[in-house]
Short mmCIF file of C-alpha atoms in Angstrom, two decimals:
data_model
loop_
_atom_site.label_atom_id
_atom_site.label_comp_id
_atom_site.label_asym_id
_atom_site.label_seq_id
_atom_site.Cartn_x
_atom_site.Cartn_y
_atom_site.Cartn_z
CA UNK A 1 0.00 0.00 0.00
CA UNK A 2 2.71 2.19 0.58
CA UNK A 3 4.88 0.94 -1.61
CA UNK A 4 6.29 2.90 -4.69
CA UNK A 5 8.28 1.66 -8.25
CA UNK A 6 11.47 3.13 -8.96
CA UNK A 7 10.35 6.04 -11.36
CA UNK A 8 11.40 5.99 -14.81
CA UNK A 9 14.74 7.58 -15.72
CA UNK A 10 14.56 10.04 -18.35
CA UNK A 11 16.41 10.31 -21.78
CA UNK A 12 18.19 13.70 -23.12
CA UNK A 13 18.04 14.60 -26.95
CA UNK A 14 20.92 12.24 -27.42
CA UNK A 15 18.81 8.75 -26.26
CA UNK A 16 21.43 8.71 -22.81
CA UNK A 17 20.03 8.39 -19.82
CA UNK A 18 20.22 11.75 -17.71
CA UNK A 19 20.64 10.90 -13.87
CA UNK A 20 23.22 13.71 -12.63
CA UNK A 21 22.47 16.24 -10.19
CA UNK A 22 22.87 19.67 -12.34
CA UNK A 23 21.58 22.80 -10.84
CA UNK A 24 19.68 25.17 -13.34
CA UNK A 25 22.26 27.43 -12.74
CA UNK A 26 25.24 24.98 -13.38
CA UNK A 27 27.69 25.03 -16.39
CA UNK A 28 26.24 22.20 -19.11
CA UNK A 29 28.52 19.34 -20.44
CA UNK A 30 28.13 19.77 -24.63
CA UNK A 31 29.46 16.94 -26.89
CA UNK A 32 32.76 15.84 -26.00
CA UNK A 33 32.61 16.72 -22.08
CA UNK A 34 33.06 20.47 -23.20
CA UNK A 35 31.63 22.83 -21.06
CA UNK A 36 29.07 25.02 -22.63
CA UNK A 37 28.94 28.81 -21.09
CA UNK A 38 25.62 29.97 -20.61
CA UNK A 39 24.80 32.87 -22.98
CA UNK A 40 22.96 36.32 -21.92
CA UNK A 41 19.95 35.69 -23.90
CA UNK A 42 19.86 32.15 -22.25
CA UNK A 43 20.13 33.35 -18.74
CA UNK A 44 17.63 36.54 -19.49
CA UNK A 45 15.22 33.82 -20.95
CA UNK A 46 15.24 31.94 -17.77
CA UNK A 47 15.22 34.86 -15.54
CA UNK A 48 11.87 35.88 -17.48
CA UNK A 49 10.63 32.45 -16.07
CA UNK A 50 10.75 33.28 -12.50
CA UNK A 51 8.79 33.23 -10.61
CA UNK A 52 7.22 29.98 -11.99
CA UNK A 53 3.10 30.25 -12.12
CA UNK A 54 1.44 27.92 -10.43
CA UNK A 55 -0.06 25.39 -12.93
CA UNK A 56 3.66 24.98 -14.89
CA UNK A 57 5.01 21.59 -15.94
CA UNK A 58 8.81 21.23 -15.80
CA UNK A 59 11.05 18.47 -14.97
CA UNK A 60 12.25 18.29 -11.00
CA UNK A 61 15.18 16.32 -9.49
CA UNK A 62 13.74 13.35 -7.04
CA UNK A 63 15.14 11.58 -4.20
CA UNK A 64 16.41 9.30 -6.72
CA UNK A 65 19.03 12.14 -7.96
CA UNK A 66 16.77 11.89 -11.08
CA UNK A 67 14.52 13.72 -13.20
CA UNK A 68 10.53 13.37 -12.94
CA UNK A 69 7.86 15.12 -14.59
CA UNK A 70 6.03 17.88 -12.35
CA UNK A 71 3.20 20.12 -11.97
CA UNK A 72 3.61 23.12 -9.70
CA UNK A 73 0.33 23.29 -7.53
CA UNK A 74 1.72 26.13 -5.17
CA UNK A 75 4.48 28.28 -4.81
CA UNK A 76 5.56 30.50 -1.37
CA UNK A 77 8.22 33.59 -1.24
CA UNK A 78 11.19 32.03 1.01
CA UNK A 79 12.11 34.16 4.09
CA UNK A 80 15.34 35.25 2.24
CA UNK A 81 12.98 37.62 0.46
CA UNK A 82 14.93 37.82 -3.12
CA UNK A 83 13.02 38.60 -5.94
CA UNK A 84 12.99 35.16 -7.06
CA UNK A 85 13.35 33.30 -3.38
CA UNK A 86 10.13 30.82 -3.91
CA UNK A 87 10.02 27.23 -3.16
CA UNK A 88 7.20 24.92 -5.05
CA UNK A 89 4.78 22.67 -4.05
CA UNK A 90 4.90 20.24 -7.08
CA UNK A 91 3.05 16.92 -7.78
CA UNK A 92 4.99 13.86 -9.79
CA UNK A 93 2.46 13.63 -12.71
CA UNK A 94 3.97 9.60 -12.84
CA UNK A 95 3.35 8.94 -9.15
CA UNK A 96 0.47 8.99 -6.33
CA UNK A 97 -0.60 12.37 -4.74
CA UNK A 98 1.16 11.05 -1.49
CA UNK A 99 4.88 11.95 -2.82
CA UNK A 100 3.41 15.85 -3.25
CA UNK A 101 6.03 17.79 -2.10
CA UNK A 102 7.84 21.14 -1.42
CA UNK A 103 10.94 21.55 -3.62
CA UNK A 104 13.75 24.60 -3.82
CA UNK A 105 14.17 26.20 -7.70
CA UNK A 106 17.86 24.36 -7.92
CA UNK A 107 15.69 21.15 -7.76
CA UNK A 108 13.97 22.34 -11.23
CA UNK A 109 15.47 21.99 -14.59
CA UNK A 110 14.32 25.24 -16.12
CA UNK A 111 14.90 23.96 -19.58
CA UNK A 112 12.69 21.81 -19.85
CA UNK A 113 9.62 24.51 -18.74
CA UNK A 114 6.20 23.98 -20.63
CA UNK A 115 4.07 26.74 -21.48
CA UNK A 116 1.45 27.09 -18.56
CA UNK A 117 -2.28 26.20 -18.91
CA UNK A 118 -4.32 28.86 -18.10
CA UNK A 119 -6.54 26.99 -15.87
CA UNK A 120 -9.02 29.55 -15.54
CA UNK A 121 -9.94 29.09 -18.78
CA UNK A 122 -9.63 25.82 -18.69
CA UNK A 123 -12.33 25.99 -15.95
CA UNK A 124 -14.61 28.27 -17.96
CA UNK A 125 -14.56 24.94 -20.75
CA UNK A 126 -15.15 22.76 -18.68
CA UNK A 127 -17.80 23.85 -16.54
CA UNK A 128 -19.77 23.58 -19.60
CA UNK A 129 -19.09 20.24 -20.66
CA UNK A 130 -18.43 17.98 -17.62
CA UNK A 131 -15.51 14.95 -18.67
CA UNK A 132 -16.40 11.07 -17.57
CA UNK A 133 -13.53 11.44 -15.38
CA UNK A 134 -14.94 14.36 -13.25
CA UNK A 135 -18.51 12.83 -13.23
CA UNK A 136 -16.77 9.82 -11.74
CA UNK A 137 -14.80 12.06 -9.22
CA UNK A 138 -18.15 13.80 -7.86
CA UNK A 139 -19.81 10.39 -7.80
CA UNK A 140 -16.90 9.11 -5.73
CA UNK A 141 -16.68 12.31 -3.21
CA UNK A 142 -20.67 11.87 -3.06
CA UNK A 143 -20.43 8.81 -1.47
CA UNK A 144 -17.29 9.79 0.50
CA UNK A 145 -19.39 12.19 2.45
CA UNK A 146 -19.32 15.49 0.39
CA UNK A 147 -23.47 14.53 -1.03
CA UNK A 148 -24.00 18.51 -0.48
CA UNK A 149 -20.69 19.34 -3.39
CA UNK A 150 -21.22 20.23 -6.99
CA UNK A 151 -18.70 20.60 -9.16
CA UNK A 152 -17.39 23.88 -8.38
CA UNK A 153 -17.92 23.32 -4.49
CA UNK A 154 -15.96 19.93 -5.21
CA UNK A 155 -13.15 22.06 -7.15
CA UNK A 156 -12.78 24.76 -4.40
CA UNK A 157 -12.71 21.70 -1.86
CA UNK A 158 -9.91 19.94 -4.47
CA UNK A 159 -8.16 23.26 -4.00
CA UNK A 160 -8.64 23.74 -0.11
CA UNK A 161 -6.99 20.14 0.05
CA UNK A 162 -4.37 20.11 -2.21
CA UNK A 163 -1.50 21.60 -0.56
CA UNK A 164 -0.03 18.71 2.89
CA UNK A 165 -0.18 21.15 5.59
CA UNK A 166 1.82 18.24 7.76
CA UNK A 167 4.93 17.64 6.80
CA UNK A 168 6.10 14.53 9.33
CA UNK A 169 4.78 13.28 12.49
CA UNK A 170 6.08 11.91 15.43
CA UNK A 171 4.15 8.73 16.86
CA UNK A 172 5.94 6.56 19.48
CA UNK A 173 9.20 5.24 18.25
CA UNK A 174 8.89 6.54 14.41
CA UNK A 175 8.76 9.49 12.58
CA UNK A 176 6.30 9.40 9.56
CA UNK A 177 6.46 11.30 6.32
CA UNK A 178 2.29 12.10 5.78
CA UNK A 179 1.13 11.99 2.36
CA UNK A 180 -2.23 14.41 2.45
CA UNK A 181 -3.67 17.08 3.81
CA UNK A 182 -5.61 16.78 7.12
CA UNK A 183 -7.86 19.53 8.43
CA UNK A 184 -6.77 20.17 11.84
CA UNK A 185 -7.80 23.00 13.95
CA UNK A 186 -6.71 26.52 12.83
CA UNK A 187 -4.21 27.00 15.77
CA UNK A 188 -1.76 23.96 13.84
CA UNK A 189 -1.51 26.17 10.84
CA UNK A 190 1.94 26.74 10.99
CA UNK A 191 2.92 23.48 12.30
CA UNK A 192 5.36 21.91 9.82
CA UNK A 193 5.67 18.29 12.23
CA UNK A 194 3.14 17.21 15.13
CA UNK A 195 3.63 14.91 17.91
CA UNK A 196 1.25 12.70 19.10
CA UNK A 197 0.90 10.44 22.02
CA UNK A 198 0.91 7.37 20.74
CA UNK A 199 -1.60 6.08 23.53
CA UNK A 200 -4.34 8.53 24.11
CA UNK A 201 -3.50 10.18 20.29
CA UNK A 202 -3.92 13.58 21.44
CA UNK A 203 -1.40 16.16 19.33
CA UNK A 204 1.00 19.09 20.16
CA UNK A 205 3.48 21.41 18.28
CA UNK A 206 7.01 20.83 20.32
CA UNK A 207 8.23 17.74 21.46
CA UNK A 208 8.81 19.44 24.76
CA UNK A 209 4.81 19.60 25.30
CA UNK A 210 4.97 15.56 24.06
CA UNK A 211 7.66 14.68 26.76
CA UNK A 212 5.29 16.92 29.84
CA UNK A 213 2.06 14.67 28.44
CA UNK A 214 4.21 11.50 28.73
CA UNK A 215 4.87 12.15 32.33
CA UNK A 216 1.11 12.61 32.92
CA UNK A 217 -0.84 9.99 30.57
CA UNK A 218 -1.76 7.25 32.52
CA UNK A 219 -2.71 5.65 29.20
CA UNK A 220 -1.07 2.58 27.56
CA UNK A 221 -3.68 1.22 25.57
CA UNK A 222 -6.32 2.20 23.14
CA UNK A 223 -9.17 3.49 25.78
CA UNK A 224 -11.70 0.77 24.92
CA UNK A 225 -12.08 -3.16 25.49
CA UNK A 226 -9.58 -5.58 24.10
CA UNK A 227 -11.37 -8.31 22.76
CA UNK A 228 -8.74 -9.99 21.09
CA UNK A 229 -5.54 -10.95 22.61
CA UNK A 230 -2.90 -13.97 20.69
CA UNK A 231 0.82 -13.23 21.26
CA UNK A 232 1.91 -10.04 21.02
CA UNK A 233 -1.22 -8.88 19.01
CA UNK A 234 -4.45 -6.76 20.45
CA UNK A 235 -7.35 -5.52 19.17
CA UNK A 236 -9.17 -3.03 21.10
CA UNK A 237 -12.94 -1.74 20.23
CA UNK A 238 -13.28 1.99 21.33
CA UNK A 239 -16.54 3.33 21.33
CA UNK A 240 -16.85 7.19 19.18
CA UNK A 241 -19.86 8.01 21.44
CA UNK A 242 -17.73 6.93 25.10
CA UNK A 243 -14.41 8.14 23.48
CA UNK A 244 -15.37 11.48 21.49
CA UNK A 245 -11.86 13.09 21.48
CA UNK A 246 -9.94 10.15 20.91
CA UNK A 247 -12.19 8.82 17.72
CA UNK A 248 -11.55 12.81 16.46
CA UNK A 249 -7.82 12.40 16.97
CA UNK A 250 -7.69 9.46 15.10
CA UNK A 251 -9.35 10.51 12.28
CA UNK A 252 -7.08 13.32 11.90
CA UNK A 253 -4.44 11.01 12.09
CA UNK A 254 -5.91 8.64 9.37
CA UNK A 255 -6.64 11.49 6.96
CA UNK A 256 -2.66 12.16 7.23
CA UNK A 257 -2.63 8.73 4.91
CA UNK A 258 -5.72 8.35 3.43
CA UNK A 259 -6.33 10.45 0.30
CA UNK A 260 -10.41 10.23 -0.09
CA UNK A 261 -11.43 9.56 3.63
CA UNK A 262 -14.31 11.80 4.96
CA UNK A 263 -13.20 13.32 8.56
CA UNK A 264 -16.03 11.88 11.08
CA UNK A 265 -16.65 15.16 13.28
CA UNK A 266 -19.45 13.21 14.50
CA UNK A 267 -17.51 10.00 15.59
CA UNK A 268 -20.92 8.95 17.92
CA UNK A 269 -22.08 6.81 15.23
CA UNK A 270 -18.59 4.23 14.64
CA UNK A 271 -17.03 1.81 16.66
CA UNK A 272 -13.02 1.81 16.03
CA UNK A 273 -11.05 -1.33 16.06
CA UNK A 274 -7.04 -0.60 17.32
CA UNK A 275 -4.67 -2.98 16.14
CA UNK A 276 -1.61 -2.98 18.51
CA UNK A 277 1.61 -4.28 18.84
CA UNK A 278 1.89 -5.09 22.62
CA UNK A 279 5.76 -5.18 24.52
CA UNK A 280 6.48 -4.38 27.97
CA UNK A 281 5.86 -0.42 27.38
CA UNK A 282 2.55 -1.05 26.29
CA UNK A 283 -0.09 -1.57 23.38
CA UNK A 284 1.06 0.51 20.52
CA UNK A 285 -1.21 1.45 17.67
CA UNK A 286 -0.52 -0.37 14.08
CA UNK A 287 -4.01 0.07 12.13
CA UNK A 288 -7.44 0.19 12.40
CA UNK A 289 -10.38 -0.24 10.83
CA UNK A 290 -14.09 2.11 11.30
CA UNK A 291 -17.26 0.36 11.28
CA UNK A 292 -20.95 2.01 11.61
CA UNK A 293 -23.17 0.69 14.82
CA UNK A 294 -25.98 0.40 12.62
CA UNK A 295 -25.82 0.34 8.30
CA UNK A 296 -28.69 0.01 6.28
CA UNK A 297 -26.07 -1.41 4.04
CA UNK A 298 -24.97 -3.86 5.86
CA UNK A 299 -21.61 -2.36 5.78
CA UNK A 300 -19.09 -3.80 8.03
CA UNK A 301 -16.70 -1.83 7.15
CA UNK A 302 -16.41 2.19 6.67
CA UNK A 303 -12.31 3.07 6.66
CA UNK A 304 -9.16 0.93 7.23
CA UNK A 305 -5.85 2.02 7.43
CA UNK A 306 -2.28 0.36 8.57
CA UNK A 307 0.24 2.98 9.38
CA UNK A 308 3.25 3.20 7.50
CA UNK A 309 6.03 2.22 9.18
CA UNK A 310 3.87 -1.56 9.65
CA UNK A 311 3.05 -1.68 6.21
CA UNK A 312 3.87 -4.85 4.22
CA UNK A 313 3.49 -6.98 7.33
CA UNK A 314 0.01 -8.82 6.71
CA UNK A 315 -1.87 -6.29 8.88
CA UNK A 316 -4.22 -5.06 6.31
CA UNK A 317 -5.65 -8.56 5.67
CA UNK A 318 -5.61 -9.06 9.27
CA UNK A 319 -7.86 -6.32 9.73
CA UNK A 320 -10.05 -6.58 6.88
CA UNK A 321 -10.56 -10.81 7.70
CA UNK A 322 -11.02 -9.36 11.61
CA UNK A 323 -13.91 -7.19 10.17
CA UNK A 324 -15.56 -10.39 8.44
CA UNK A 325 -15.10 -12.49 11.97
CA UNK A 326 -17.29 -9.71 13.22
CA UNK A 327 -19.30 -10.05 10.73
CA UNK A 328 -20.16 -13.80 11.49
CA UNK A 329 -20.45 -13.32 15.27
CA UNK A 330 -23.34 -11.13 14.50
CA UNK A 331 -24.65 -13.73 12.31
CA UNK A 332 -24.69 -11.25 9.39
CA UNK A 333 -23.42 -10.53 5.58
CA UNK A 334 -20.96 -7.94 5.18
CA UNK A 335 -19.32 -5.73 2.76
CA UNK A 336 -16.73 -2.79 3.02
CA UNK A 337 -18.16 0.72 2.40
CA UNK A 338 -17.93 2.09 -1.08
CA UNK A 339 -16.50 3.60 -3.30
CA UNK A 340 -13.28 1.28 -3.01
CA UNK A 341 -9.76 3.01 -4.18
CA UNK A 342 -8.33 0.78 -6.14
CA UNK A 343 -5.56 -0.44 -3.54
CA UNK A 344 -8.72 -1.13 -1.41
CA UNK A 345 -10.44 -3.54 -4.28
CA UNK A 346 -7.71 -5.34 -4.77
CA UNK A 347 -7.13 -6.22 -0.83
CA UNK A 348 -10.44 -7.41 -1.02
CA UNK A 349 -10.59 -9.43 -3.93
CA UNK A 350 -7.06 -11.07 -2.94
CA UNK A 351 -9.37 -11.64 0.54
CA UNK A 352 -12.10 -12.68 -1.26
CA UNK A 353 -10.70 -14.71 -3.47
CA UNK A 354 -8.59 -16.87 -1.03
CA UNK A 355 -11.47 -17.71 1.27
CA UNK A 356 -13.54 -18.80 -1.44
CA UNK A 357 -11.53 -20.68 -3.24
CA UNK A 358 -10.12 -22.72 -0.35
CA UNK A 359 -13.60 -23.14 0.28
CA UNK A 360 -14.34 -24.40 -3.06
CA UNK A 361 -11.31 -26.69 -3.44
CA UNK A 362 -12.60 -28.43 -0.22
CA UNK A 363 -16.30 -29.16 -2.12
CA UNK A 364 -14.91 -29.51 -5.43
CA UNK A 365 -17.14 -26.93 -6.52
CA UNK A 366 -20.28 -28.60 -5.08
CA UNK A 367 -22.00 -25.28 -3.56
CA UNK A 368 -23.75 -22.64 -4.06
CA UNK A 369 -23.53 -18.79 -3.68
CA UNK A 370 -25.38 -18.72 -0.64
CA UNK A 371 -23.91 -20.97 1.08
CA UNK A 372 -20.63 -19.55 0.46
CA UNK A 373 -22.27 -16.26 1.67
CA UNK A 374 -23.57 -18.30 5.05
CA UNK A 375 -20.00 -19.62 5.58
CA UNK A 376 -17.55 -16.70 5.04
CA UNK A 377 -20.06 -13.47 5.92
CA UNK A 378 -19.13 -12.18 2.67
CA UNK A 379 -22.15 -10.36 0.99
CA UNK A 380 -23.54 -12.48 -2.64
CA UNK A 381 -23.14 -9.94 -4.59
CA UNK A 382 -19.08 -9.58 -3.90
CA UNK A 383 -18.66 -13.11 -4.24
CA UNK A 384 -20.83 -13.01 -7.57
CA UNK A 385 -17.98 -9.92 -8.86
CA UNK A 386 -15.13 -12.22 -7.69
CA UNK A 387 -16.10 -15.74 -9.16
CA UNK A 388 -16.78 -13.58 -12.10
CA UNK A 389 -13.62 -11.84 -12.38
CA UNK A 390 -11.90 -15.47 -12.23
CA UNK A 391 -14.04 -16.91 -15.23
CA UNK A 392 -15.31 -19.37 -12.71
CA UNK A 393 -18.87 -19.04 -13.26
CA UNK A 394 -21.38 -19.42 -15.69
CA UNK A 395 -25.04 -18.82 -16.21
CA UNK A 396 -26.92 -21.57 -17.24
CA UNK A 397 -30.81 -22.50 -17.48
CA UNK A 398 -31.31 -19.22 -15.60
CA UNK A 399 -28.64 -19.98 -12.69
CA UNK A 400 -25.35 -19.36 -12.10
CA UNK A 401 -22.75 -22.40 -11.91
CA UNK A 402 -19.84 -22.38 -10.36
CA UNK A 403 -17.04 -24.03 -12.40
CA UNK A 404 -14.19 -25.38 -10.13
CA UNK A 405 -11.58 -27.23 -12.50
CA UNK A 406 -9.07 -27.96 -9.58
CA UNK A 407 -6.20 -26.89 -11.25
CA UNK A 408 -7.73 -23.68 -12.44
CA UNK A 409 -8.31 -23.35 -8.62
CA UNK A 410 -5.05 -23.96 -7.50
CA UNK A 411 -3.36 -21.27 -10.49
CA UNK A 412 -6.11 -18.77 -9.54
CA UNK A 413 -5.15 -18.98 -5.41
CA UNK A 414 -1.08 -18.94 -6.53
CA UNK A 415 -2.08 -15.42 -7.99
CA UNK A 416 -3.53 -14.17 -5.18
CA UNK A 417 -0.25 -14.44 -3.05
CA UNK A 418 -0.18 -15.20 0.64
CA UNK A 419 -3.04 -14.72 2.67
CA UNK A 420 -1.39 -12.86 6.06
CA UNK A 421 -1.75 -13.15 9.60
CA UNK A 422 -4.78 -15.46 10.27
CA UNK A 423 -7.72 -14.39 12.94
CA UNK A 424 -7.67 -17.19 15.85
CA UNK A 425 -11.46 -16.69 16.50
CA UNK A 426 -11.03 -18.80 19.80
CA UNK A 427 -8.78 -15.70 21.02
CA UNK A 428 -11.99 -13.27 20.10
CA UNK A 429 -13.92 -11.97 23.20
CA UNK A 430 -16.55 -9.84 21.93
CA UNK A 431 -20.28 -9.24 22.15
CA UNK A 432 -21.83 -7.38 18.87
CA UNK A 433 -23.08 -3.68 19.66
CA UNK A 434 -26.92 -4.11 19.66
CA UNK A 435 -26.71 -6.73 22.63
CA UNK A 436 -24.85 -4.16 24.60
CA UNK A 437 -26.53 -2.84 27.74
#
């Protein structure tokens, strides 16, 4: 999930690869290894550049000491106050919104400048004629939370959002680069890095106010019930309506990493499963998954997040096979909360399609879709998509059959990769919400 190829190295004029580390303002190697000598016009043209306008593409030097196409989204004056003192807030056109960054001019090759858009025009097209893609981004938002957005509300929210106001965070032992925006109160505004308790999640500017809160927090757990204890792993269920604050502080913390997650101000309505590592200093948080007390959906599922630094571990199955255990103690069918990003489908359907296909391995195909659905909690319809998706069923004399040619079976479940950390149900303690009290 968090997870990123190496970009793509880009080729000069000449077909060689270009991977140094010139400055804009640097001296250029010409044929030969000659250096070239900037010329007046050259350096007036560039100066005429300055400061870039927000919207330009050009080509920006990564991590990677290489060059990556870029759009500027923002620019700020520097406190060194030149003319052309800016630094850029620039998205990597070839890479998720999560590696948005600010970036200093010597990062920019100024060469390779395109003429800017002029997005206000841009908007004034197409306002009038709305593209697929935006219809599918309103229809996505709409279900995300944002019902009350049109398009230009959802454009001015696009814009409100666009800029990570969090740089890092501090949380226990690790600090975490975010990758989006997160609306926190006004009075964090300026705050380039936050630390948070990692116990009771509440947040502060200076790691100085962090060390005072340590010496005070009696907390070392999520403040809820742990109903699930096997090794060193917990899972706690914290209550929004009992825990207000700390359900808000988590969501702000989730948003840090989730790109489309609506911010629950009105956490009353969710219960919040904590995944922890446990050691001697305590239960420390690793994921979590949201899940509404009562969907008309049948939803069992609303967000789920594992934090960076335990990505890549098996926790995101975990948590999403934890949700489906739930699912069955309440002897209901369940489904995660849509839209789905597309990270999020394909957790599911590698879920999905292990558990039924282990399932259908063991009948040799003998079953139907509802009893599938009785046995794993997972909702007919997603089982439908995924059997579908596999070319394992087929509609016949107004029915679907299930086709289960064992060794289609086994290629299809050597695809989906390793299923994770398993659920030891005889380690869950729980008692579903609506036999509470």
């Amino acid at each position: 999930m968090g997870s990123l190829d190496s970009p793509r190295e880009r080729e000069n004029g000449n077909g060689n690869v270009n991977v140094g580390c010139r400055s804009p303002g640097d001296p250029k190697l010409g044929d030969g290894g000659m250096i070239v000598v900037e010329s007046e016009a050259m350096k007036k043209r560039r100066a005429s550049m300055l400061p870039l306008e927000v919207g330009t593409r050009v080509m920006c030097r990564w991590r990677d000491s290489k060059y990556h196409p870029v759009k500027v989204i923002e620019r700020r004056k520097m406190h060194s106050a030149g003319p052309n003192d800016y630094e850029y807030y620039v998205h990597y056109t070839e890479f998720n919104r999560r590696l948005d960054e600010w970036v200093k001019l010597e990062h920019l090759d100024l060469d390779s400048v395109e003429t800017v858009v002029d997005e206000k025009v841009e908007d004034k097209v197409t306002s009038l004629k709305m593209t697929r893609h935006q219809k599918r981004k309103i229809d996505e938002t709409h279900v995300e939370g944002h019902e009350e957005l049109d398009a230009a509300s959802l454009r001015e929210h696009e814009e409100f959002t666009k800029v990570k106001n969090i740089a890092t965070i501090e949380l226990g032992r690790y600090e975490i680069e975010t990758w989006y925006f997160s609306p926190f109160p006004p009075e964090y505004n300026d705050c380039v890095k936050l630390y948070f308790c990692e116990f009771c999640l509440n947040f502060m500017k200076r790691k100085e106010q962090l060390q005072r809160h340590m010496r005070k927090c009696d907390l070392k757990h999520p403040p809820g019930d742990e109903i699930y204890r096997c090794g060193t792993l917990s899972m706690f269920e914290v209550d929004g309506k009992k825990n207000k604050v700390y359900g808000q502080n988590l969501c702000y913390l989730a948003k840090l990493f989730l790109d489309h997650k609506t911010l629950y101000y009105d956490v009353d309505l969710f219960l919040f499963y904590v995944l922890c590592e446990c050691d001697d200093r305590g239960c420390h948080m690793v994921g979590y998954f949201s899940k509404e007390k009562h969907s008309e959906e049948s939803y069992n599922l609303a967000c789920i997040l594992t934090l960076p630094p335990y990505q890549r571990k098996g926790y995101g199955k975990f948590l999403i096979a934890f949700s489906y255990e739930l699912s069955k103690k309440e002897g209901k069918v369940g489904t995660p909360e849509r839209p789905l990003s597309d990270l999020g489908l394909l957790s599911y359907r590698g879920y999905w399609t292990r558990v039924l296909l282990d399932i259908l391995k063991k009948h040799k195909g003998n079953i139907s879709i509802k009893e599938l659905s009785d046995m794993t909690a997972i909702k007919a319809e997603d089982i439908l998509a995924t059997l579908q998706s596999l070319e394992l069923i087929q509609y016949r004399k107004g029915q679907h059959v299930i086709c289960a040619d064992p060794k289609v079976l086994d290629r299809h479940l050597k695809a989906a990769g390793r299923g994770g950390l398993e659920v030891d149900v005889s380690k869950l303690i729980w008692t579903p919400y609506k036999e509470q009290g």
